[in-house]
Amino acid sequence: MPIRLTIKMTTRRVLILAPLLLTLILLQSYFWVPTYEQQTRGNPDRLEKYITASIGDASLLNPILSADSASSEIENMVFEGLIDRDKDLRFRGRLATSWKIYEEAFFYVNGVAHVPGQGVLDPAGVAQVIRDAQKAAPPASALKSTLENIVGIQVIPSRQFRTTREGTPAPANRPKKAITLRGQAPARIKLVLHQIDPDLFANLTLLLGRDYFTSFPAQNYLQADGPLGSGQLDGWAREILPAVEHNPVIEFNLRPNVRFHDGHILDAGDVKFTYEAIIAPQNLSPRIADYEPVKAVQVLDPLTVRVVYKRLYSPGFGTWAMGILPEHLLNSEALRREAIRAGKEPANFTMRQSAFNRHPIGCGPFVFREWKSDEYIALDRFEDYWEGPPNYKAFIYRIIPDLLTQEMEFYAGTLDAYGQPPGGVPPYQTRRLENDPRFQSFSGTSFGYSYIGYNMRREPFDDPRVRRALGMAIDVDKIIKYVLYGQGKRISGPFPLQTDYYDRRIAPLPCDPEGALRLLAEAGWKRDAQGWLTKDGRRLQFTLITNSGNDIRKAILAVAQDAWKQIGIDVRTDLLEWSVFIQERVDKHDFDAVILGWSMGIDPDLYQIWHSSQTGPNQLNFVAFQDQEADRLIVAIRQEYNHQRQVDLCHELQKIIAAAQPYTFLFVREWTAVLDRRIVLREVDAAGKGVYKKITPTPTGNIMYDFNKWIKLSEVPNFAVD
Amino acid sequence: MIAFIARSSVQKIVTLFFVSIVSFLIIHLAPGQPSQVDPLNPKFTPEMVARYRQAFHLDQPLYTQYLYFYRDLFTGKTVSWKDNRSVLAKIWERFLKSLPLFIVGTILTWTISFPIGIRSAIARGSAFDQTTTFCAYLLISIPGFFFAYILIIFVVQTFQVPVIGMQTFGLNQSSVTAAVMDRIWHLLLPSVLGATGGIAVLSRYVRSQMLEVESQDYVRTARAKGLPAEQVHYRHALRNALLPFVTMFGLILPGLIGGSVIIESIFSWPGIGRMAYEAILARDYPVILTVNFVSAVLVLGGTFVSDVLYLLVDPRIRL
């Protein structure tokens, strides 16, 4: 009995002691943990590391395979492109030291057209007409500059060809099959132009006759091997034998002796390889659309690479900022060896499967060291970097999914930056952090805007006066002030505010409810006895929708609804889950008005969002904006290589869009980022002495522009006077 | 016994089959696209979308996709669409990281709940009972993330030590002990937070079980016999009150793979819950479905273990 009692006593003791003991073990670990003080001030190595944080992890560290922002941030450090943009967003050479942009243009000799004063001409005759005109002073000045721009004329003899297309044979309703086409292409004239000239052929018609190019009978030179459904042959003829063709050419001269991180020297083959990897279908590169207009990439010598485009496509140049891959590590031979080593089937092994994506090697300023999924990615500086190694010894990218813990880590000194652009710190914190003496803060404007888009297929949004009135009823300044805590700017058009493509002379819509009512009255909407706007006995009534999970859009929804109710519009609102919102409503055009945002690049190409050909289901012009003049300008912008002329075209386009008001343009966000105050720029002056300067963002708001010169000091220094 | 195990296994396999179909359908029929296919990116042409769909077999009928997926799963060839890594390897890696959190959390829950629950039951209506009841309801009502933030801010500002991540970032520990202790410290807060809800609920269960058993005739008999109170509570009452908890042990098995999205996100813990959550956001079907399948297996395995445990501990149940 006494023994039994002891056992029962033990049960009780164990029940009480076990949790106490466990708690003690856990709590005592506190005494072993280094404090923040030890990690930051008491640790001299810390000054040579730049530690930043992201809410999400990278996916694949291969610039041609990933498109998410976390991966790109690391790729920008590890890889380097041929070019990038300087402080003023102009292109500057990186791996390329210089480049030349010119054009090769082709047209088929038209065997039926009469050249004014000369009759039908043979190929040599056409070439001679152009040569003669170059010598003689031509009458029209546009033609004169076009002719002066031609530096080479060549006749390409007639050739036979054979090709296949997928088509429907006649009679109709037979299944599609491959159809062989053969024919004899007529002779072609090749013109080499000093500069790209989108107006070349338009101006040549002054010389060769108005319909010289349009009357080229391509279908006469083409035969199919069997009967065909109507219209198909003509379409193919225009595609296979285009009357005229612009082939812009870019020749890059590469920087000599640039090394990859493994010591291998970069050459033109790597550039060509990178292009081929992007267009290879098995790699599923998200960047393939950027390179679709490329006709060929040719290696002229180890340091010269020539890119020929199929058509005028000026956004193509900027795509060469893409990081260059090392061919020797990723070509088919290397991948085959890797597959065999990993025990996988070489036939199914593509670049997507390669271990390279988790251990990238490029020729950028930082060398990849380590990646722990969802913890951190660590990079070391590249001592052989062509521009000289960065000041920081290491770049560390921590993945901290929660903003509050990021903030705590930043205050504690284990992060050097908080609120990276484009997100920035949350708007409500901006004022407090800007005034905090421990930090330096930077602000800038985002590349992206928020808008209310109207479905122009539906009444009453088909009337521009109604759209304008709806925009005028909303006080956007109040939205910026109260919803964004002042962290936003008004806009009047779709171009990035910090570029010169945006025309600042076009003012945003004023907030003028009275004026809005006048416009609506013009459009036939009058207020009835209860104050509702009605026309033909119908109330002005629609639903404004947006996606759930975005508090700012939700607030705009309420503000807009209220503002419109004030002037007598019966507005319903709805919040939908993102994929339902996009797939069921926006993509299927089943909406009246939506609140959405676009994030943009620097390039002013607006084809997908504003061209009238892009209004189908699943396309991005879901508001159905259609305007012939706008279409012309959009196409001209993508074909124009001259910056100033492009800017002029953009200003014209912005004017048309601002007049039509297919969107109510709301605002662009402003971001604020904060950095530790002790981070400065260190440059070496002429005497070889280090000088410190304050970090200043570029005019376009890029703070990381001079990142390679950044360093953290133990104390805030005295800055050199500029 | 063997007959029971055989019958039960067949049932569970049939259930698993239906679970696999239902979860597959739910995930595929839910709106949304894999994040690789970005419908609002101007650079994305329909041809590219078609190519992605083809590469992911999304252009095939659902039953073919189902067969593809489970063929790959059972041959261990499933790869994540996000980064092309083997899903099983990814889950295993994350599982090992979530495991310490789970173990410490579970041990805390079970060791703390029992003494509290038993004490409140024995001293029913006392100040201790009322305090614990109040605390339990408080902990159940406070949202976990809110409690986590309060705790983090309090600890960081008072003690000036890091609490997030699996270990102190950026310092190479001089000794092994220090490194181990550092990891234990980083386990402390997230596992305490993970355990609070459990403690609140479980201690209530323990209390009500104890109360129920304490009112039984045999306990009164034991008391009437003149046994010391200690012996009545811990030998006669507690042992019988424990019965339902033995079976609960099997049911905590699925928690192994669930992880906790909120705790893991707040504490930057690279665990399995966060991975699954991000996979759902990115519609990374192979990862979602594999996690789903593994947890279904664990749930079924857990109920099976419960049944067997019940057989073993309760002599009244015989097959």
Short mmCIF file of N, CA and C in Angstrom, two decimals, chain B residues 171-303:
data_model
loop_
_atom_site.label_atom_id
_atom_site.label_comp_id
_atom_site.label_asym_id
_atom_site.label_seq_id
_atom_site.Cartn_x
_atom_site.Cartn_y
_atom_site.Cartn_z
N LEU B 171 24.62 35.09 -38.52
CA LEU B 171 25.73 34.89 -37.58
C LEU B 171 26.14 33.43 -37.61
N ASN B 172 27.40 33.17 -37.73
CA ASN B 172 27.84 31.79 -37.64
C ASN B 172 28.14 31.49 -36.19
N GLN B 173 27.41 30.55 -35.62
CA GLN B 173 27.57 30.26 -34.21
C GLN B 173 28.94 29.65 -33.96
N SER B 174 29.51 30.05 -32.82
CA SER B 174 30.85 29.55 -32.51
C SER B 174 30.81 28.09 -32.09
N SER B 175 29.81 27.70 -31.31
CA SER B 175 29.81 26.32 -30.84
C SER B 175 28.52 25.62 -31.24
N VAL B 176 28.56 24.29 -31.18
CA VAL B 176 27.39 23.50 -31.56
C VAL B 176 26.26 23.76 -30.56
N THR B 177 26.61 23.79 -29.27
CA THR B 177 25.58 24.01 -28.24
C THR B 177 24.85 25.33 -28.51
N ALA B 178 25.65 26.36 -28.79
CA ALA B 178 25.03 27.67 -29.03
C ALA B 178 24.10 27.59 -30.23
N ALA B 179 24.52 26.87 -31.25
CA ALA B 179 23.70 26.77 -32.45
C ALA B 179 22.39 26.03 -32.13
N VAL B 180 22.50 24.96 -31.35
CA VAL B 180 21.31 24.20 -30.99
C VAL B 180 20.37 25.06 -30.16
N MET B 181 20.96 25.76 -29.18
CA MET B 181 20.14 26.58 -28.30
C MET B 181 19.47 27.70 -29.10
N ASP B 182 20.21 28.22 -30.07
CA ASP B 182 19.66 29.28 -30.91
C ASP B 182 18.42 28.76 -31.64
N ARG B 183 18.53 27.54 -32.14
CA ARG B 183 17.38 26.95 -32.85
C ARG B 183 16.22 26.72 -31.90
N ILE B 184 16.54 26.29 -30.68
CA ILE B 184 15.46 26.06 -29.71
C ILE B 184 14.76 27.37 -29.39
N TRP B 185 15.55 28.42 -29.25
CA TRP B 185 14.94 29.73 -28.98
C TRP B 185 13.99 30.12 -30.11
N HIS B 186 14.42 29.89 -31.34
CA HIS B 186 13.56 30.27 -32.46
C HIS B 186 12.32 29.38 -32.55
N LEU B 187 12.40 28.20 -31.95
CA LEU B 187 11.23 27.32 -31.92
C LEU B 187 10.20 27.81 -30.90
N LEU B 188 10.72 28.46 -29.86
CA LEU B 188 9.88 28.76 -28.71
C LEU B 188 8.59 29.51 -29.07
N LEU B 189 8.75 30.70 -29.62
CA LEU B 189 7.56 31.52 -29.86
C LEU B 189 6.57 30.87 -30.82
N PRO B 190 7.02 30.44 -32.00
CA PRO B 190 6.02 29.85 -32.90
C PRO B 190 5.35 28.62 -32.31
N SER B 191 6.10 27.79 -31.56
CA SER B 191 5.43 26.59 -31.06
C SER B 191 4.50 26.94 -29.90
N VAL B 192 4.87 27.93 -29.10
CA VAL B 192 3.95 28.36 -28.03
C VAL B 192 2.67 28.89 -28.67
N LEU B 193 2.84 29.69 -29.74
CA LEU B 193 1.65 30.23 -30.39
C LEU B 193 0.82 29.13 -31.02
N GLY B 194 1.53 28.15 -31.62
CA GLY B 194 0.80 27.05 -32.22
C GLY B 194 0.07 26.24 -31.16
N ALA B 195 0.65 26.21 -29.94
CA ALA B 195 0.08 25.37 -28.89
C ALA B 195 -1.05 26.06 -28.14
N THR B 196 -1.07 27.39 -28.10
CA THR B 196 -2.06 28.07 -27.25
C THR B 196 -3.48 27.61 -27.54
N GLY B 197 -3.85 27.62 -28.83
CA GLY B 197 -5.20 27.21 -29.17
C GLY B 197 -5.45 25.79 -28.70
N GLY B 198 -4.49 24.92 -28.94
CA GLY B 198 -4.60 23.52 -28.55
C GLY B 198 -4.76 23.37 -27.04
N ILE B 199 -3.95 24.12 -26.30
CA ILE B 199 -4.01 24.02 -24.84
C ILE B 199 -5.39 24.45 -24.36
N ALA B 200 -5.86 25.57 -24.91
CA ALA B 200 -7.16 26.08 -24.48
C ALA B 200 -8.24 25.03 -24.69
N VAL B 201 -8.25 24.42 -25.88
CA VAL B 201 -9.31 23.46 -26.18
C VAL B 201 -9.12 22.16 -25.40
N LEU B 202 -7.89 21.65 -25.44
CA LEU B 202 -7.64 20.34 -24.83
C LEU B 202 -7.84 20.37 -23.32
N SER B 203 -7.44 21.45 -22.67
CA SER B 203 -7.59 21.47 -21.21
C SER B 203 -9.08 21.48 -20.84
N ARG B 204 -9.91 22.06 -21.71
CA ARG B 204 -11.36 22.02 -21.48
C ARG B 204 -11.87 20.57 -21.58
N TYR B 205 -11.39 19.88 -22.61
CA TYR B 205 -11.79 18.48 -22.78
C TYR B 205 -11.42 17.66 -21.57
N VAL B 206 -10.15 17.83 -21.15
CA VAL B 206 -9.66 17.06 -20.01
C VAL B 206 -10.55 17.34 -18.81
N ARG B 207 -10.87 18.61 -18.62
CA ARG B 207 -11.68 18.97 -17.47
C ARG B 207 -13.04 18.28 -17.53
N SER B 208 -13.69 18.35 -18.70
CA SER B 208 -15.04 17.78 -18.74
C SER B 208 -14.98 16.26 -18.64
N GLN B 209 -13.98 15.64 -19.23
CA GLN B 209 -13.83 14.18 -19.11
C GLN B 209 -13.66 13.79 -17.65
N MET B 210 -12.76 14.53 -16.98
CA MET B 210 -12.49 14.24 -15.58
C MET B 210 -13.76 14.39 -14.75
N LEU B 211 -14.49 15.45 -15.00
CA LEU B 211 -15.71 15.70 -14.22
C LEU B 211 -16.70 14.56 -14.43
N GLU B 212 -16.80 14.12 -15.68
CA GLU B 212 -17.75 13.07 -15.96
C GLU B 212 -17.39 11.80 -15.21
N VAL B 213 -16.08 11.47 -15.26
CA VAL B 213 -15.64 10.24 -14.61
C VAL B 213 -15.75 10.36 -13.10
N GLU B 214 -15.43 11.55 -12.58
CA GLU B 214 -15.47 11.74 -11.12
C GLU B 214 -16.87 11.54 -10.57
N SER B 215 -17.88 11.72 -11.41
CA SER B 215 -19.25 11.56 -10.91
C SER B 215 -19.75 10.13 -11.06
N GLN B 216 -18.89 9.25 -11.56
CA GLN B 216 -19.31 7.86 -11.75
C GLN B 216 -19.41 7.13 -10.41
N ASP B 217 -20.20 6.05 -10.43
CA ASP B 217 -20.40 5.28 -9.21
C ASP B 217 -19.12 4.69 -8.64
N TYR B 218 -18.26 4.17 -9.57
CA TYR B 218 -17.07 3.50 -9.05
C TYR B 218 -16.12 4.46 -8.36
N VAL B 219 -16.15 5.72 -8.77
CA VAL B 219 -15.30 6.69 -8.09
C VAL B 219 -15.85 6.98 -6.69
N ARG B 220 -17.20 7.07 -6.66
CA ARG B 220 -17.80 7.27 -5.34
C ARG B 220 -17.48 6.09 -4.44
N THR B 221 -17.56 4.89 -5.01
CA THR B 221 -17.25 3.68 -4.24
C THR B 221 -15.82 3.75 -3.71
N ALA B 222 -14.91 4.14 -4.58
CA ALA B 222 -13.50 4.21 -4.18
C ALA B 222 -13.34 5.18 -3.01
N ARG B 223 -14.03 6.34 -3.19
CA ARG B 223 -13.94 7.31 -2.12
C ARG B 223 -14.53 6.73 -0.82
N ALA B 224 -15.69 6.06 -0.97
CA ALA B 224 -16.39 5.52 0.20
C ALA B 224 -15.55 4.48 0.92
N LYS B 225 -14.74 3.80 0.11
CA LYS B 225 -13.84 2.80 0.68
C LYS B 225 -12.80 3.41 1.59
N GLY B 226 -12.65 4.71 1.55
CA GLY B 226 -11.68 5.39 2.38
C GLY B 226 -10.33 5.53 1.73
N LEU B 227 -10.26 5.40 0.43
CA LEU B 227 -8.96 5.59 -0.26
C LEU B 227 -8.56 7.06 -0.18
N PRO B 228 -7.25 7.32 -0.17
CA PRO B 228 -6.82 8.71 -0.15
C PRO B 228 -7.29 9.42 -1.43
N ALA B 229 -7.62 10.69 -1.34
CA ALA B 229 -8.14 11.46 -2.46
C ALA B 229 -7.20 11.35 -3.67
N GLU B 230 -5.91 11.44 -3.37
CA GLU B 230 -4.88 11.35 -4.41
C GLU B 230 -5.08 10.11 -5.27
N GLN B 231 -5.26 8.99 -4.56
CA GLN B 231 -5.37 7.71 -5.27
C GLN B 231 -6.67 7.64 -6.06
N VAL B 232 -7.74 8.19 -5.49
CA VAL B 232 -9.03 8.18 -6.19
C VAL B 232 -8.89 8.95 -7.50
N HIS B 233 -8.32 10.15 -7.42
CA HIS B 233 -8.22 10.99 -8.62
C HIS B 233 -7.31 10.38 -9.67
N TYR B 234 -6.12 9.99 -9.26
CA TYR B 234 -5.12 9.63 -10.26
C TYR B 234 -5.20 8.19 -10.69
N ARG B 235 -5.70 7.27 -9.81
CA ARG B 235 -5.76 5.89 -10.25
C ARG B 235 -7.14 5.56 -10.79
N HIS B 236 -8.16 5.89 -10.06
CA HIS B 236 -9.50 5.47 -10.47
C HIS B 236 -10.09 6.39 -11.52
N ALA B 237 -9.96 7.65 -11.31
CA ALA B 237 -10.62 8.58 -12.24
C ALA B 237 -9.78 8.84 -13.49
N LEU B 238 -8.56 9.25 -13.31
CA LEU B 238 -7.75 9.70 -14.44
C LEU B 238 -7.60 8.61 -15.51
N ARG B 239 -7.31 7.40 -15.06
CA ARG B 239 -7.07 6.34 -16.05
C ARG B 239 -8.26 6.15 -16.96
N ASN B 240 -9.45 6.24 -16.40
CA ASN B 240 -10.64 6.07 -17.25
C ASN B 240 -10.93 7.31 -18.07
N ALA B 241 -10.59 8.46 -17.49
CA ALA B 241 -10.83 9.69 -18.25
C ALA B 241 -9.90 9.77 -19.45
N LEU B 242 -8.77 9.09 -19.39
CA LEU B 242 -7.77 9.17 -20.47
C LEU B 242 -8.22 8.49 -21.76
N LEU B 243 -9.16 7.53 -21.61
CA LEU B 243 -9.52 6.70 -22.78
C LEU B 243 -9.76 7.49 -24.08
N PRO B 244 -10.62 8.49 -24.08
CA PRO B 244 -10.87 9.19 -25.35
C PRO B 244 -9.62 9.88 -25.90
N PHE B 245 -8.71 10.25 -25.01
CA PHE B 245 -7.52 10.98 -25.48
C PHE B 245 -6.54 10.08 -26.20
N VAL B 246 -6.55 8.82 -25.80
CA VAL B 246 -5.67 7.88 -26.50
C VAL B 246 -6.03 7.87 -27.97
N THR B 247 -7.33 7.87 -28.24
CA THR B 247 -7.73 7.84 -29.64
C THR B 247 -7.43 9.16 -30.33
N MET B 248 -7.46 10.25 -29.58
CA MET B 248 -7.15 11.54 -30.21
C MET B 248 -5.72 11.57 -30.73
N PHE B 249 -4.88 10.74 -30.11
CA PHE B 249 -3.48 10.73 -30.52
C PHE B 249 -3.35 10.39 -32.00
N GLY B 250 -4.16 9.45 -32.45
CA GLY B 250 -4.10 9.10 -33.86
C GLY B 250 -4.51 10.25 -34.76
N LEU B 251 -5.38 11.07 -34.25
CA LEU B 251 -5.93 12.13 -35.10
C LEU B 251 -5.02 13.33 -35.25
N ILE B 252 -3.96 13.40 -34.43
CA ILE B 252 -3.07 14.54 -34.63
C ILE B 252 -2.09 14.27 -35.76
N LEU B 253 -2.07 13.05 -36.28
CA LEU B 253 -1.15 12.68 -37.35
C LEU B 253 -1.24 13.61 -38.57
N PRO B 254 -2.45 13.91 -39.06
CA PRO B 254 -2.54 14.78 -40.24
C PRO B 254 -1.90 16.15 -40.01
N GLY B 255 -1.86 16.61 -38.76
CA GLY B 255 -1.25 17.90 -38.45
C GLY B 255 0.20 17.95 -38.92
N LEU B 256 0.82 16.77 -39.08
CA LEU B 256 2.20 16.68 -39.53
C LEU B 256 2.41 17.39 -40.85
N ILE B 257 1.44 17.27 -41.75
CA ILE B 257 1.66 17.84 -43.07
C ILE B 257 0.92 19.15 -43.25
N GLY B 258 -0.04 19.42 -42.36
CA GLY B 258 -0.81 20.66 -42.51
C GLY B 258 0.05 21.88 -42.27
N GLY B 259 0.86 21.82 -41.23
CA GLY B 259 1.62 23.01 -40.87
C GLY B 259 0.66 24.12 -40.51
N SER B 260 1.15 25.31 -40.30
CA SER B 260 0.28 26.42 -40.01
C SER B 260 0.69 27.58 -40.89
N VAL B 261 -0.19 27.95 -41.79
CA VAL B 261 0.13 29.01 -42.75
C VAL B 261 0.44 30.31 -42.02
N ILE B 262 -0.43 30.64 -41.05
CA ILE B 262 -0.30 31.96 -40.43
C ILE B 262 0.98 32.05 -39.60
N ILE B 263 1.17 31.06 -38.73
CA ILE B 263 2.36 31.09 -37.88
C ILE B 263 3.62 31.04 -38.75
N GLU B 264 3.62 30.19 -39.76
CA GLU B 264 4.82 30.07 -40.60
C GLU B 264 5.09 31.35 -41.38
N SER B 265 4.04 32.02 -41.82
CA SER B 265 4.27 33.26 -42.57
C SER B 265 4.77 34.36 -41.64
N ILE B 266 4.15 34.49 -40.49
CA ILE B 266 4.55 35.57 -39.59
C ILE B 266 5.99 35.36 -39.11
N PHE B 267 6.35 34.11 -38.84
CA PHE B 267 7.69 33.86 -38.32
C PHE B 267 8.69 33.52 -39.42
N SER B 268 8.34 33.73 -40.68
CA SER B 268 9.23 33.40 -41.80
C SER B 268 9.77 31.99 -41.67
N TRP B 269 8.94 31.08 -41.25
CA TRP B 269 9.39 29.70 -41.09
C TRP B 269 9.19 28.97 -42.40
N PRO B 270 10.24 28.42 -42.99
CA PRO B 270 10.07 27.83 -44.32
C PRO B 270 9.36 26.49 -44.27
N GLY B 271 8.18 26.45 -43.73
CA GLY B 271 7.51 25.17 -43.50
C GLY B 271 6.57 24.77 -44.61
N ILE B 272 5.90 23.68 -44.36
CA ILE B 272 5.09 23.05 -45.40
C ILE B 272 3.78 23.81 -45.61
N GLY B 273 3.26 24.43 -44.56
CA GLY B 273 2.00 25.16 -44.69
C GLY B 273 2.16 26.32 -45.65
N ARG B 274 3.27 27.04 -45.53
CA ARG B 274 3.53 28.17 -46.40
C ARG B 274 3.68 27.71 -47.84
N MET B 275 4.39 26.58 -48.01
CA MET B 275 4.58 26.08 -49.37
C MET B 275 3.22 25.75 -50.00
N ALA B 276 2.37 25.07 -49.23
CA ALA B 276 1.07 24.68 -49.78
C ALA B 276 0.23 25.92 -50.08
N TYR B 277 0.30 26.89 -49.20
CA TYR B 277 -0.49 28.10 -49.40
C TYR B 277 -0.04 28.83 -50.67
N GLU B 278 1.28 28.97 -50.83
CA GLU B 278 1.77 29.65 -52.03
C GLU B 278 1.43 28.85 -53.29
N ALA B 279 1.45 27.53 -53.16
CA ALA B 279 1.08 26.69 -54.30
C ALA B 279 -0.37 26.93 -54.69
N ILE B 280 -1.23 27.11 -53.68
CA ILE B 280 -2.64 27.34 -53.99
C ILE B 280 -2.79 28.69 -54.69
N LEU B 281 -2.10 29.72 -54.19
CA LEU B 281 -2.19 31.03 -54.83
C LEU B 281 -1.71 30.98 -56.27
N ALA B 282 -0.66 30.19 -56.51
CA ALA B 282 -0.09 30.15 -57.86
C ALA B 282 -0.74 29.06 -58.70
N ARG B 283 -1.75 28.39 -58.17
CA ARG B 283 -2.41 27.26 -58.85
C ARG B 283 -1.37 26.26 -59.34
N ASP B 284 -0.45 25.92 -58.45
CA ASP B 284 0.58 24.92 -58.78
C ASP B 284 -0.04 23.55 -58.48
N TYR B 285 -0.89 23.08 -59.40
CA TYR B 285 -1.69 21.88 -59.15
C TYR B 285 -0.90 20.67 -58.64
N PRO B 286 0.27 20.34 -59.21
CA PRO B 286 0.97 19.14 -58.70
C PRO B 286 1.26 19.24 -57.21
N VAL B 287 1.69 20.42 -56.74
CA VAL B 287 2.01 20.55 -55.32
C VAL B 287 0.75 20.47 -54.48
N ILE B 288 -0.30 21.19 -54.89
CA ILE B 288 -1.54 21.19 -54.11
C ILE B 288 -2.08 19.77 -54.00
N LEU B 289 -2.13 19.09 -55.14
CA LEU B 289 -2.74 17.76 -55.14
C LEU B 289 -1.92 16.76 -54.36
N THR B 290 -0.60 16.89 -54.44
CA THR B 290 0.22 15.93 -53.70
C THR B 290 0.07 16.16 -52.20
N VAL B 291 0.12 17.42 -51.76
CA VAL B 291 -0.06 17.70 -50.33
C VAL B 291 -1.42 17.17 -49.89
N ASN B 292 -2.41 17.43 -50.74
CA ASN B 292 -3.76 16.97 -50.45
C ASN B 292 -3.82 15.46 -50.29
N PHE B 293 -3.18 14.78 -51.22
CA PHE B 293 -3.21 13.32 -51.21
C PHE B 293 -2.49 12.79 -49.98
N VAL B 294 -1.32 13.35 -49.69
CA VAL B 294 -0.56 12.87 -48.53
C VAL B 294 -1.35 13.12 -47.26
N SER B 295 -2.02 14.29 -47.17
CA SER B 295 -2.77 14.51 -45.93
C SER B 295 -3.97 13.59 -45.85
N ALA B 296 -4.58 13.27 -47.00
CA ALA B 296 -5.68 12.31 -46.97
C ALA B 296 -5.18 10.97 -46.44
N VAL B 297 -4.01 10.57 -46.92
CA VAL B 297 -3.43 9.30 -46.45
C VAL B 297 -3.21 9.37 -44.94
N LEU B 298 -2.69 10.51 -44.47
CA LEU B 298 -2.42 10.63 -43.05
C LEU B 298 -3.71 10.64 -42.22
N VAL B 299 -4.75 11.29 -42.73
CA VAL B 299 -6.02 11.31 -42.00
C VAL B 299 -6.55 9.89 -41.87
N LEU B 300 -6.53 9.17 -42.99
CA LEU B 300 -7.04 7.81 -42.95
C LEU B 300 -6.15 6.93 -42.07
N GLY B 301 -4.84 7.15 -42.21
CA GLY B 301 -3.91 6.39 -41.35
C GLY B 301 -4.16 6.71 -39.89
N GLY B 302 -4.42 7.98 -39.60
CA GLY B 302 -4.67 8.42 -38.23
C GLY B 302 -5.90 7.77 -37.64
N THR B 303 -6.99 7.73 -38.42
CA THR B 303 -8.20 7.10 -37.88
C THR B 303 -7.96 5.61 -37.65
#
